[in-house]
CSV table of C-alpha atoms in Angstrom, one decimal:
chain,number,residue,atom,x,y,z
A,1,UNK,CA,-2.9,-4.7,19.4
A,2,UNK,CA,-3.5,-3.1,16.0
A,3,UNK,CA,-7.1,-2.2,17.2
A,4,UNK,CA,-5.6,-0.7,20.4
A,5,UNK,CA,-3.1,1.2,18.2
A,6,UNK,CA,-5.7,2.4,15.8
A,7,UNK,CA,-7.7,3.6,18.7
A,8,UNK,CA,-4.9,5.5,20.2
A,9,UNK,CA,-3.8,6.9,16.9
A,10,UNK,CA,-7.1,8.3,16.0
A,11,UNK,CA,-7.5,9.8,19.7
A,12,UNK,CA,-4.1,11.3,20.0
A,13,UNK,CA,-4.4,12.5,16.4
A,14,UNK,CA,-7.7,14.2,16.9
A,15,UNK,CA,-7.0,15.9,20.5
A,16,UNK,CA,-3.3,17.1,20.0
A,17,UNK,CA,-1.6,16.6,16.6
A,18,UNK,CA,-4.5,17.7,14.4
A,19,UNK,CA,-6.4,19.6,17.0
A,20,UNK,CA,-9.3,21.3,15.3
A,21,UNK,CA,-8.9,24.9,16.5
A,22,UNK,CA,-5.1,25.1,16.8
A,23,UNK,CA,-3.9,23.3,13.7
A,24,UNK,CA,-6.9,22.9,11.6
A,25,UNK,CA,-8.5,26.2,12.0
A,26,UNK,CA,-12.0,24.8,12.2
A,27,UNK,CA,-14.3,26.3,14.7
A,28,UNK,CA,-12.6,29.5,15.2
A,29,UNK,CA,-15.8,31.8,15.8
A,30,UNK,CA,-17.0,30.0,18.9
A,31,UNK,CA,-13.4,29.7,20.0
A,32,UNK,CA,-13.0,33.5,19.9
A,33,UNK,CA,-16.6,34.3,20.9
A,34,UNK,CA,-17.2,32.2,23.8
A,35,UNK,CA,-13.7,32.2,25.4
A,36,UNK,CA,-14.0,35.2,27.7
A,37,UNK,CA,-15.2,33.1,30.6
A,38,UNK,CA,-14.3,29.7,31.9
A,39,UNK,CA,-17.9,28.8,32.8
A,40,UNK,CA,-19.3,29.7,29.4
A,41,UNK,CA,-16.4,27.9,27.7
A,42,UNK,CA,-17.1,24.6,29.7
A,43,UNK,CA,-20.7,24.6,28.7
A,44,UNK,CA,-19.8,25.3,24.9
A,45,UNK,CA,-17.2,22.5,24.9
A,46,UNK,CA,-19.6,20.0,26.4
A,47,UNK,CA,-22.3,21.0,23.9
A,48,UNK,CA,-19.9,20.5,21.1
A,49,UNK,CA,-18.6,17.0,22.1
A,50,UNK,CA,-22.0,16.0,22.4
A,51,UNK,CA,-23.2,17.2,19.0
A,52,UNK,CA,-20.1,16.2,17.4
A,53,UNK,CA,-20.6,12.7,18.5
A,54,UNK,CA,-24.2,12.4,17.4
A,55,UNK,CA,-23.6,14.1,14.2
A,56,UNK,CA,-20.6,12.1,13.1
A,57,UNK,CA,-22.6,8.8,13.6
A,58,UNK,CA,-25.7,10.0,11.8
A,59,UNK,CA,-23.9,11.4,9.0
A,60,UNK,CA,-21.8,8.2,8.6
A,61,UNK,CA,-24.9,6.1,8.5
A,62,UNK,CA,-26.5,8.5,5.8
A,63,UNK,CA,-23.4,8.5,3.9
A,64,UNK,CA,-22.7,4.9,3.8
A,65,UNK,CA,-26.3,3.7,3.4
A,66,UNK,CA,-27.8,6.4,1.3
A,67,UNK,CA,-25.6,8.7,-0.4
A,68,UNK,CA,-23.0,6.0,-1.6
A,69,UNK,CA,-25.4,3.3,-2.6
A,70,UNK,CA,-27.4,5.8,-4.7
A,71,UNK,CA,-24.5,7.4,-6.2
A,72,UNK,CA,-25.3,10.9,-5.0
A,73,UNK,CA,-22.2,11.4,-2.9
A,74,UNK,CA,-21.9,15.1,-4.5
A,75,UNK,CA,-24.9,16.1,-2.2
A,76,UNK,CA,-23.1,15.5,0.8
A,77,UNK,CA,-22.6,19.2,1.8
A,78,UNK,CA,-26.2,20.0,1.5
A,79,UNK,CA,-27.4,16.8,3.1
A,80,UNK,CA,-25.0,16.9,6.1
A,81,UNK,CA,-25.7,20.6,6.9
A,82,UNK,CA,-29.5,19.8,6.9
A,83,UNK,CA,-29.0,16.9,8.9
A,84,UNK,CA,-26.7,18.7,11.7
A,85,UNK,CA,-29.3,21.5,11.8
A,86,UNK,CA,-32.1,18.9,12.4
A,87,UNK,CA,-30.1,17.1,14.9
A,88,UNK,CA,-29.3,20.0,16.8
A,89,UNK,CA,-32.7,21.4,16.8
A,90,UNK,CA,-34.0,17.9,17.9
A,91,UNK,CA,-31.4,17.4,20.6
A,92,UNK,CA,-32.3,20.9,22.0
A,93,UNK,CA,-36.1,20.1,22.1
A,94,UNK,CA,-35.3,16.5,23.9
A,95,UNK,CA,-33.1,18.1,26.3
A,96,UNK,CA,-35.7,20.7,27.2
A,97,UNK,CA,-38.2,18.1,27.9
A,98,UNK,CA,-36.1,15.3,29.7
A,99,UNK,CA,-33.2,16.9,31.2
A,100,UNK,CA,-34.0,20.6,32.2
A,101,UNK,CA,-30.7,20.8,34.1
A,102,UNK,CA,-28.6,19.9,31.2
A,103,UNK,CA,-30.8,22.0,28.9
A,104,UNK,CA,-30.1,25.1,31.4
A,105,UNK,CA,-26.3,24.2,31.1
A,106,UNK,CA,-26.0,23.7,27.4
A,107,UNK,CA,-29.2,25.3,25.9
A,108,UNK,CA,-28.0,28.7,24.7
A,109,UNK,CA,-24.9,27.1,23.1
A,110,UNK,CA,-26.7,24.7,20.9
A,111,UNK,CA,-28.2,27.0,18.1
A,112,UNK,CA,-24.7,28.4,17.8
A,113,UNK,CA,-23.4,25.0,16.9
A,114,UNK,CA,-25.2,24.5,13.8
A,115,UNK,CA,-23.0,27.1,12.0
A,116,UNK,CA,-19.8,25.9,13.7
A,117,UNK,CA,-17.6,24.5,10.9
A,118,UNK,CA,-16.1,21.9,13.4
A,119,UNK,CA,-19.1,19.8,13.2
A,120,UNK,CA,-19.6,19.9,9.5
A,121,UNK,CA,-15.8,19.6,9.2
A,122,UNK,CA,-15.8,16.4,11.3
A,123,UNK,CA,-18.8,15.0,9.3
A,124,UNK,CA,-16.7,15.6,6.0
A,125,UNK,CA,-13.4,14.2,7.3
A,126,UNK,CA,-15.2,11.0,8.4
A,127,UNK,CA,-16.2,10.5,4.6
A,128,UNK,CA,-12.4,10.2,3.7
A,129,UNK,CA,-9.8,7.9,4.6
A,130,UNK,CA,-8.5,6.8,7.9
A,131,UNK,CA,-4.7,7.5,7.6
A,132,UNK,CA,-3.9,4.8,10.1
A,133,UNK,CA,-5.4,1.8,8.2
A,134,UNK,CA,-5.6,3.3,5.1
A,135,UNK,CA,-9.2,2.3,4.5
A,136,UNK,CA,-12.6,4.5,5.0
A,137,UNK,CA,-13.6,5.1,8.4
A,138,UNK,CA,-16.0,2.6,10.0
A,139,UNK,CA,-18.6,3.5,12.1
A,140,UNK,CA,-16.8,3.1,15.3
A,141,UNK,CA,-13.8,5.0,14.1
A,142,UNK,CA,-15.7,7.9,13.1
A,143,UNK,CA,-17.6,8.1,16.1
A,144,UNK,CA,-14.3,8.1,18.1
A,145,UNK,CA,-12.9,10.7,15.7
A,146,UNK,CA,-16.1,12.8,16.4
A,147,UNK,CA,-15.8,12.6,20.1
A,148,UNK,CA,-12.0,13.1,20.2
A,149,UNK,CA,-12.1,16.1,18.1
A,150,UNK,CA,-14.8,17.5,20.2
A,151,UNK,CA,-12.4,16.8,23.1
A,152,UNK,CA,-9.5,18.6,21.3
A,153,UNK,CA,-12.0,21.6,20.8
A,154,UNK,CA,-12.9,21.8,24.5
A,155,UNK,CA,-9.3,21.5,25.4
A,156,UNK,CA,-8.3,24.4,23.3
A,157,UNK,CA,-11.3,26.4,24.5
A,158,UNK,CA,-10.7,25.9,28.2
A,159,UNK,CA,-6.9,26.7,27.9
A,160,UNK,CA,-7.7,29.8,26.0
A,161,UNK,CA,-10.3,30.9,28.4
A,162,UNK,CA,-8.3,30.4,31.4
A,163,UNK,CA,-5.6,32.4,29.7
A,164,UNK,CA,-8.1,35.2,28.7
A,165,UNK,CA,-9.5,35.6,32.2
A,166,UNK,CA,-5.9,36.5,33.2
A,167,UNK,CA,-5.5,38.8,30.5
A,168,UNK,CA,-8.5,40.9,31.5
A,169,UNK,CA,-6.2,42.3,34.2
A,170,UNK,CA,-3.0,43.1,32.2
A,171,UNK,CA,-1.9,46.2,30.5
A,172,UNK,CA,-2.3,45.7,26.7
A,173,UNK,CA,-1.2,48.3,24.2
A,174,UNK,CA,-4.6,49.9,23.0
A,175,UNK,CA,-4.4,48.6,19.5
A,176,UNK,CA,-4.1,45.1,20.5
A,177,UNK,CA,-6.7,45.2,23.2
A,178,UNK,CA,-9.6,42.6,22.7
A,179,UNK,CA,-9.3,40.4,19.6
A,180,UNK,CA,-5.8,40.9,18.3
A,181,UNK,CA,-4.3,39.9,21.7
A,182,UNK,CA,-6.4,36.8,21.6
A,183,UNK,CA,-5.1,35.9,18.3
A,184,UNK,CA,-1.6,36.3,19.6
A,185,UNK,CA,-2.3,34.3,22.4
A,186,UNK,CA,-3.9,31.5,20.2
A,187,UNK,CA,-1.0,31.8,18.0
A,188,UNK,CA,1.4,30.9,20.8
A,189,UNK,CA,-0.8,28.0,21.8
A,190,UNK,CA,-0.7,26.9,18.3
A,191,UNK,CA,3.3,27.0,18.5
A,192,UNK,CA,3.4,24.9,21.3
A,193,UNK,CA,0.7,22.4,19.9
A,194,UNK,CA,3.2,21.9,16.7
A,195,UNK,CA,5.5,20.1,19.2
A,196,UNK,CA,2.7,17.4,19.5
A,197,UNK,CA,3.4,16.4,16.0
A,198,UNK,CA,6.2,14.1,17.1
A,199,UNK,CA,3.7,12.2,19.2
A,200,UNK,CA,2.7,10.5,16.2
A,201,UNK,CA,4.6,7.0,17.0
A,202,UNK,CA,2.2,4.7,15.4
A,203,UNK,CA,2.8,6.2,12.0
A,204,UNK,CA,0.8,5.0,9.2
A,205,UNK,CA,2.1,2.5,6.7
A,206,UNK,CA,4.3,4.1,4.3
A,207,UNK,CA,4.3,7.3,6.1
B,1,UNK,CA,-23.3,55.2,-5.4
B,2,UNK,CA,-21.3,52.2,-6.6
B,3,UNK,CA,-18.1,53.7,-5.2
B,4,UNK,CA,-19.6,54.2,-1.7
B,5,UNK,CA,-20.7,50.6,-1.7
B,6,UNK,CA,-17.3,49.6,-2.5
B,7,UNK,CA,-15.7,51.7,0.2
B,8,UNK,CA,-18.2,50.0,2.6
B,9,UNK,CA,-17.4,46.5,1.7
B,10,UNK,CA,-13.9,46.9,1.5
B,11,UNK,CA,-12.9,49.5,4.2
B,12,UNK,CA,-15.5,50.5,6.6
B,13,UNK,CA,-17.4,47.3,6.9
B,14,UNK,CA,-14.7,44.8,5.9
B,15,UNK,CA,-16.2,41.6,6.7
B,16,UNK,CA,-12.9,39.8,8.0
B,17,UNK,CA,-10.8,42.8,9.6
B,18,UNK,CA,-13.8,44.9,11.0
B,19,UNK,CA,-16.8,42.7,11.5
B,20,UNK,CA,-14.5,39.7,12.1
B,21,UNK,CA,-16.7,37.0,10.3
B,22,UNK,CA,-15.3,34.2,8.4
B,23,UNK,CA,-12.2,33.5,10.3
B,24,UNK,CA,-11.8,29.7,9.7
B,25,UNK,CA,-11.4,29.6,6.0
B,26,UNK,CA,-9.3,32.8,5.9
B,27,UNK,CA,-6.7,31.7,8.3
B,28,UNK,CA,-6.6,28.2,6.8
B,29,UNK,CA,-6.5,29.2,3.0
B,30,UNK,CA,-4.4,32.4,3.3
B,31,UNK,CA,-1.1,30.3,3.0
B,32,UNK,CA,-0.4,31.5,-0.5
B,33,UNK,CA,-1.8,34.3,-2.6
B,34,UNK,CA,-3.1,31.9,-5.0
B,35,UNK,CA,-5.4,29.9,-2.5
B,36,UNK,CA,-6.4,33.0,-0.7
B,37,UNK,CA,-7.6,34.7,-4.0
B,38,UNK,CA,-9.2,31.5,-5.2
B,39,UNK,CA,-11.1,31.1,-1.9
B,40,UNK,CA,-12.1,34.7,-2.0
B,41,UNK,CA,-13.4,34.5,-5.4
B,42,UNK,CA,-15.4,31.3,-4.4
B,43,UNK,CA,-16.9,33.0,-1.4
B,44,UNK,CA,-17.9,36.2,-3.6
B,45,UNK,CA,-19.6,33.8,-6.1
B,46,UNK,CA,-21.5,32.1,-3.4
B,47,UNK,CA,-22.3,35.3,-1.6
B,48,UNK,CA,-23.5,37.2,-4.7
B,49,UNK,CA,-25.8,34.4,-6.1
B,50,UNK,CA,-27.4,33.5,-2.7
B,51,UNK,CA,-27.9,37.0,-1.8
B,52,UNK,CA,-29.9,37.6,-5.0
B,53,UNK,CA,-32.0,34.2,-4.7
B,54,UNK,CA,-32.7,34.8,-0.9
B,55,UNK,CA,-33.7,38.2,-1.6
B,56,UNK,CA,-35.9,37.2,-4.3
B,57,UNK,CA,-37.7,34.5,-2.1
B,58,UNK,CA,-37.6,36.6,1.1
B,59,UNK,CA,-41.5,37.4,1.3
B,60,UNK,CA,-42.4,33.8,0.8
B,61,UNK,CA,-40.2,32.5,3.5
B,62,UNK,CA,-41.9,32.0,7.2
B,63,UNK,CA,-39.9,33.8,9.7
B,64,UNK,CA,-39.4,30.7,12.0
B,65,UNK,CA,-37.9,28.5,9.3
B,66,UNK,CA,-35.9,31.2,7.3
B,67,UNK,CA,-32.2,29.9,8.6
B,68,UNK,CA,-32.7,26.5,7.3
B,69,UNK,CA,-34.0,28.0,3.9
B,70,UNK,CA,-31.1,30.2,3.6
B,71,UNK,CA,-28.8,27.3,4.4
B,72,UNK,CA,-30.2,25.2,1.8
B,73,UNK,CA,-29.7,28.0,-0.8
B,74,UNK,CA,-26.2,28.7,0.2
B,75,UNK,CA,-25.4,25.0,0.2
B,76,UNK,CA,-26.8,24.8,-3.3
B,77,UNK,CA,-24.4,27.3,-4.5
B,78,UNK,CA,-21.7,25.6,-2.7
B,79,UNK,CA,-22.2,22.4,-4.2
B,80,UNK,CA,-21.9,24.0,-7.6
B,81,UNK,CA,-18.8,25.9,-6.8
B,82,UNK,CA,-17.4,22.4,-5.6
B,83,UNK,CA,-18.0,20.7,-8.8
B,84,UNK,CA,-16.9,23.4,-11.0
B,85,UNK,CA,-13.7,23.6,-9.1
B,86,UNK,CA,-13.2,20.0,-9.2
B,87,UNK,CA,-13.4,19.9,-13.1
B,88,UNK,CA,-11.8,23.2,-14.1
B,89,UNK,CA,-9.4,23.9,-11.2
B,90,UNK,CA,-8.4,20.6,-9.7
B,91,UNK,CA,-5.1,21.8,-8.2
B,92,UNK,CA,-6.9,24.5,-6.4
B,93,UNK,CA,-9.6,22.3,-5.1
B,94,UNK,CA,-7.0,20.0,-3.6
B,95,UNK,CA,-5.2,22.9,-2.0
B,96,UNK,CA,-8.5,24.1,-0.4
B,97,UNK,CA,-9.9,20.8,0.3
B,98,UNK,CA,-12.3,20.8,3.1
B,99,UNK,CA,-12.7,24.4,3.0
B,100,UNK,CA,-14.4,24.5,-0.2
B,101,UNK,CA,-17.4,22.6,1.3
B,102,UNK,CA,-17.2,24.5,4.5
B,103,UNK,CA,-17.9,27.8,2.6
B,104,UNK,CA,-21.6,26.6,3.6
B,105,UNK,CA,-21.1,27.6,7.2
B,106,UNK,CA,-19.1,30.8,6.5
B,107,UNK,CA,-20.5,33.4,8.8
B,108,UNK,CA,-20.2,35.8,6.4
B,109,UNK,CA,-22.8,34.5,3.9
B,110,UNK,CA,-25.3,33.6,6.4
B,111,UNK,CA,-24.7,36.8,8.2
B,112,UNK,CA,-25.3,39.0,4.9
B,113,UNK,CA,-28.3,36.9,4.1
B,114,UNK,CA,-29.8,37.6,7.4
B,115,UNK,CA,-28.9,41.2,7.8
B,116,UNK,CA,-29.2,42.4,4.3
B,117,UNK,CA,-30.7,40.1,1.6
B,118,UNK,CA,-33.6,39.4,3.6
B,119,UNK,CA,-34.7,43.0,3.9
B,120,UNK,CA,-33.7,44.5,0.6
B,121,UNK,CA,-34.4,44.1,-3.3
B,122,UNK,CA,-32.6,41.7,-5.3
B,123,UNK,CA,-30.3,44.4,-7.0
B,124,UNK,CA,-29.1,46.0,-3.9
B,125,UNK,CA,-28.4,42.5,-2.5
B,126,UNK,CA,-26.4,41.5,-5.5
B,127,UNK,CA,-24.2,44.6,-5.1
B,128,UNK,CA,-23.8,44.0,-1.4
B,129,UNK,CA,-22.8,40.2,-2.0
B,130,UNK,CA,-20.2,41.5,-4.7
B,131,UNK,CA,-18.6,44.1,-2.5
B,132,UNK,CA,-18.7,42.2,0.8
B,133,UNK,CA,-17.2,39.3,-1.2
B,134,UNK,CA,-14.4,41.7,-2.6
B,135,UNK,CA,-13.7,43.0,0.8
B,136,UNK,CA,-13.1,39.5,2.0
B,137,UNK,CA,-11.1,38.7,-1.1
B,138,UNK,CA,-8.9,41.9,-0.3
B,139,UNK,CA,-8.4,40.9,3.2
B,140,UNK,CA,-7.6,37.5,2.5
B,141,UNK,CA,-5.0,38.7,-0.3
B,142,UNK,CA,-3.3,40.8,2.4
B,143,UNK,CA,-3.0,38.1,4.7
B,144,UNK,CA,-1.7,35.8,2.3
B,145,UNK,CA,0.6,38.1,0.5
B,146,UNK,CA,2.5,38.5,4.2
B,147,UNK,CA,2.4,34.7,5.0
B,148,UNK,CA,3.6,33.8,1.6
B,149,UNK,CA,6.6,36.2,1.7
B,150,UNK,CA,7.4,35.4,5.1
B,151,UNK,CA,6.7,31.8,5.2
B,152,UNK,CA,7.9,30.4,1.9
B,153,UNK,CA,9.8,33.6,0.6
B,154,UNK,CA,7.9,33.5,-2.5
B,155,UNK,CA,5.3,35.8,-4.2
B,156,UNK,CA,2.9,34.3,-6.6
B,157,UNK,CA,5.2,31.2,-6.6
B,158,UNK,CA,8.2,33.4,-7.9
B,159,UNK,CA,11.4,33.9,-5.4
B,160,UNK,CA,11.2,37.0,-3.5
B,161,UNK,CA,14.6,37.5,-1.5
B,162,UNK,CA,17.1,35.5,-3.1
B,163,UNK,CA,19.5,33.7,-0.2
B,164,UNK,CA,17.5,34.2,2.5
B,165,UNK,CA,15.7,31.3,4.5
B,166,UNK,CA,12.0,31.4,4.8
B,167,UNK,CA,10.3,31.2,8.4
B,168,UNK,CA,8.1,28.2,7.7
B,169,UNK,CA,6.2,28.8,10.7
B,170,UNK,CA,4.5,31.6,8.9
B,171,UNK,CA,2.5,29.2,6.5
B,172,UNK,CA,1.7,26.9,9.4
B,173,UNK,CA,-1.1,27.4,12.0
B,174,UNK,CA,0.6,29.7,14.4
B,175,UNK,CA,1.8,32.0,11.7
B,176,UNK,CA,-1.9,32.5,10.6
B,177,UNK,CA,-2.8,33.8,14.1
B,178,UNK,CA,0.2,36.2,14.4
B,179,UNK,CA,-0.4,37.6,11.1
B,180,UNK,CA,-4.2,38.3,11.4
B,181,UNK,CA,-3.4,39.8,15.0
B,182,UNK,CA,-0.7,42.1,13.5
B,183,UNK,CA,-2.9,43.2,10.5
B,184,UNK,CA,-6.0,43.8,12.9
B,185,UNK,CA,-3.9,45.7,15.3
B,186,UNK,CA,-2.8,47.9,12.5
B,187,UNK,CA,-6.2,48.3,11.3
B,188,UNK,CA,-7.4,49.4,14.6
B,189,UNK,CA,-4.6,51.6,15.0
B,190,UNK,CA,-5.2,53.7,11.9
B,191,UNK,CA,-8.9,53.5,12.8
B,192,UNK,CA,-8.4,55.1,16.2
B,193,UNK,CA,-6.1,57.6,14.7
B,194,UNK,CA,-8.5,58.7,12.0
B,195,UNK,CA,-11.3,59.2,14.9
B,196,UNK,CA,-8.8,61.1,17.0
B,197,UNK,CA,-8.1,63.6,14.2
B,198,UNK,CA,-11.7,64.0,13.3
B,199,UNK,CA,-12.7,64.8,17.1
């Protein structure tokens, strides 16, 4: 029971309550850059889920078995960003060779992901403490956190892309055209996502 | 020349409000003037230092691996800021949290490295880094002044309007989006009006 509660708590927390874009402000550049069309938003979202899953598992292993035992945890930032950059490059090459169709769908979005703060963000969050158990994230938990944060990112991206496709045809005051109206839309979405805070029914011990 | 550069960094090429770079940290840390200013200064420091180093080594870096090289230089300075902040400004470090290490992936820094420092001499790059950082800090301060007054009815920790309930939503996520939308719309409106009077 506790395990299931843990899984549900991490999943709901990452997708809804602490949505990376709408409540943590992570990964806003791709969110506003790639949300003009639904098709490109889908590609970007899938690429982010994929990279976040790989990145959070690799950085967890490196952190636990190299950085912590050798007492060099202060190098986290440098090491993580290099690992993520290298991973993205490798994934891109592997996809190009073994799965050209997937590469065509995700290819152009992959290089953009290196500088997406959501990926480095989830890697850094995974080095912290799981609020549900009050202990450091285990390998499985950090993988789950990575995937679910990616899903939350994709959800917000798809919602935004759908709204922006409609906005194209509406009559907007001149100064608000383009980005400002997109910010207002995102603000309204964030407002509705605030309501998910009440979903926190498996509240952590003492919280 | 210095005056022109300052005008370029703060007004005509303001990294946040005109070029729209570095959104994540600016929305996340502009909840109070203290946080916003601290973040702006940290970014300015990293930007100026990394611009100088990248400009010095620019001729030795092969074009194909330049981005990873830039990232390593930037990450080094970010780690320095992280450690300095932890030991001298622990309260600010706690407030900014994950956004201090995330300066690494701030698009302003990589953008200036790519667009300016890799093409210009160290002195020019230093000046560019400082003015761009100041522009970022200035826009962060504008955002955080608005959000702090509306969201917690305070300015620099002091009460602003006595006997008036703060709109807490302005220091939460939605308020960040609304504030930047309003400020950006205002900037565009003023820009358009200037263009019209010139034409």
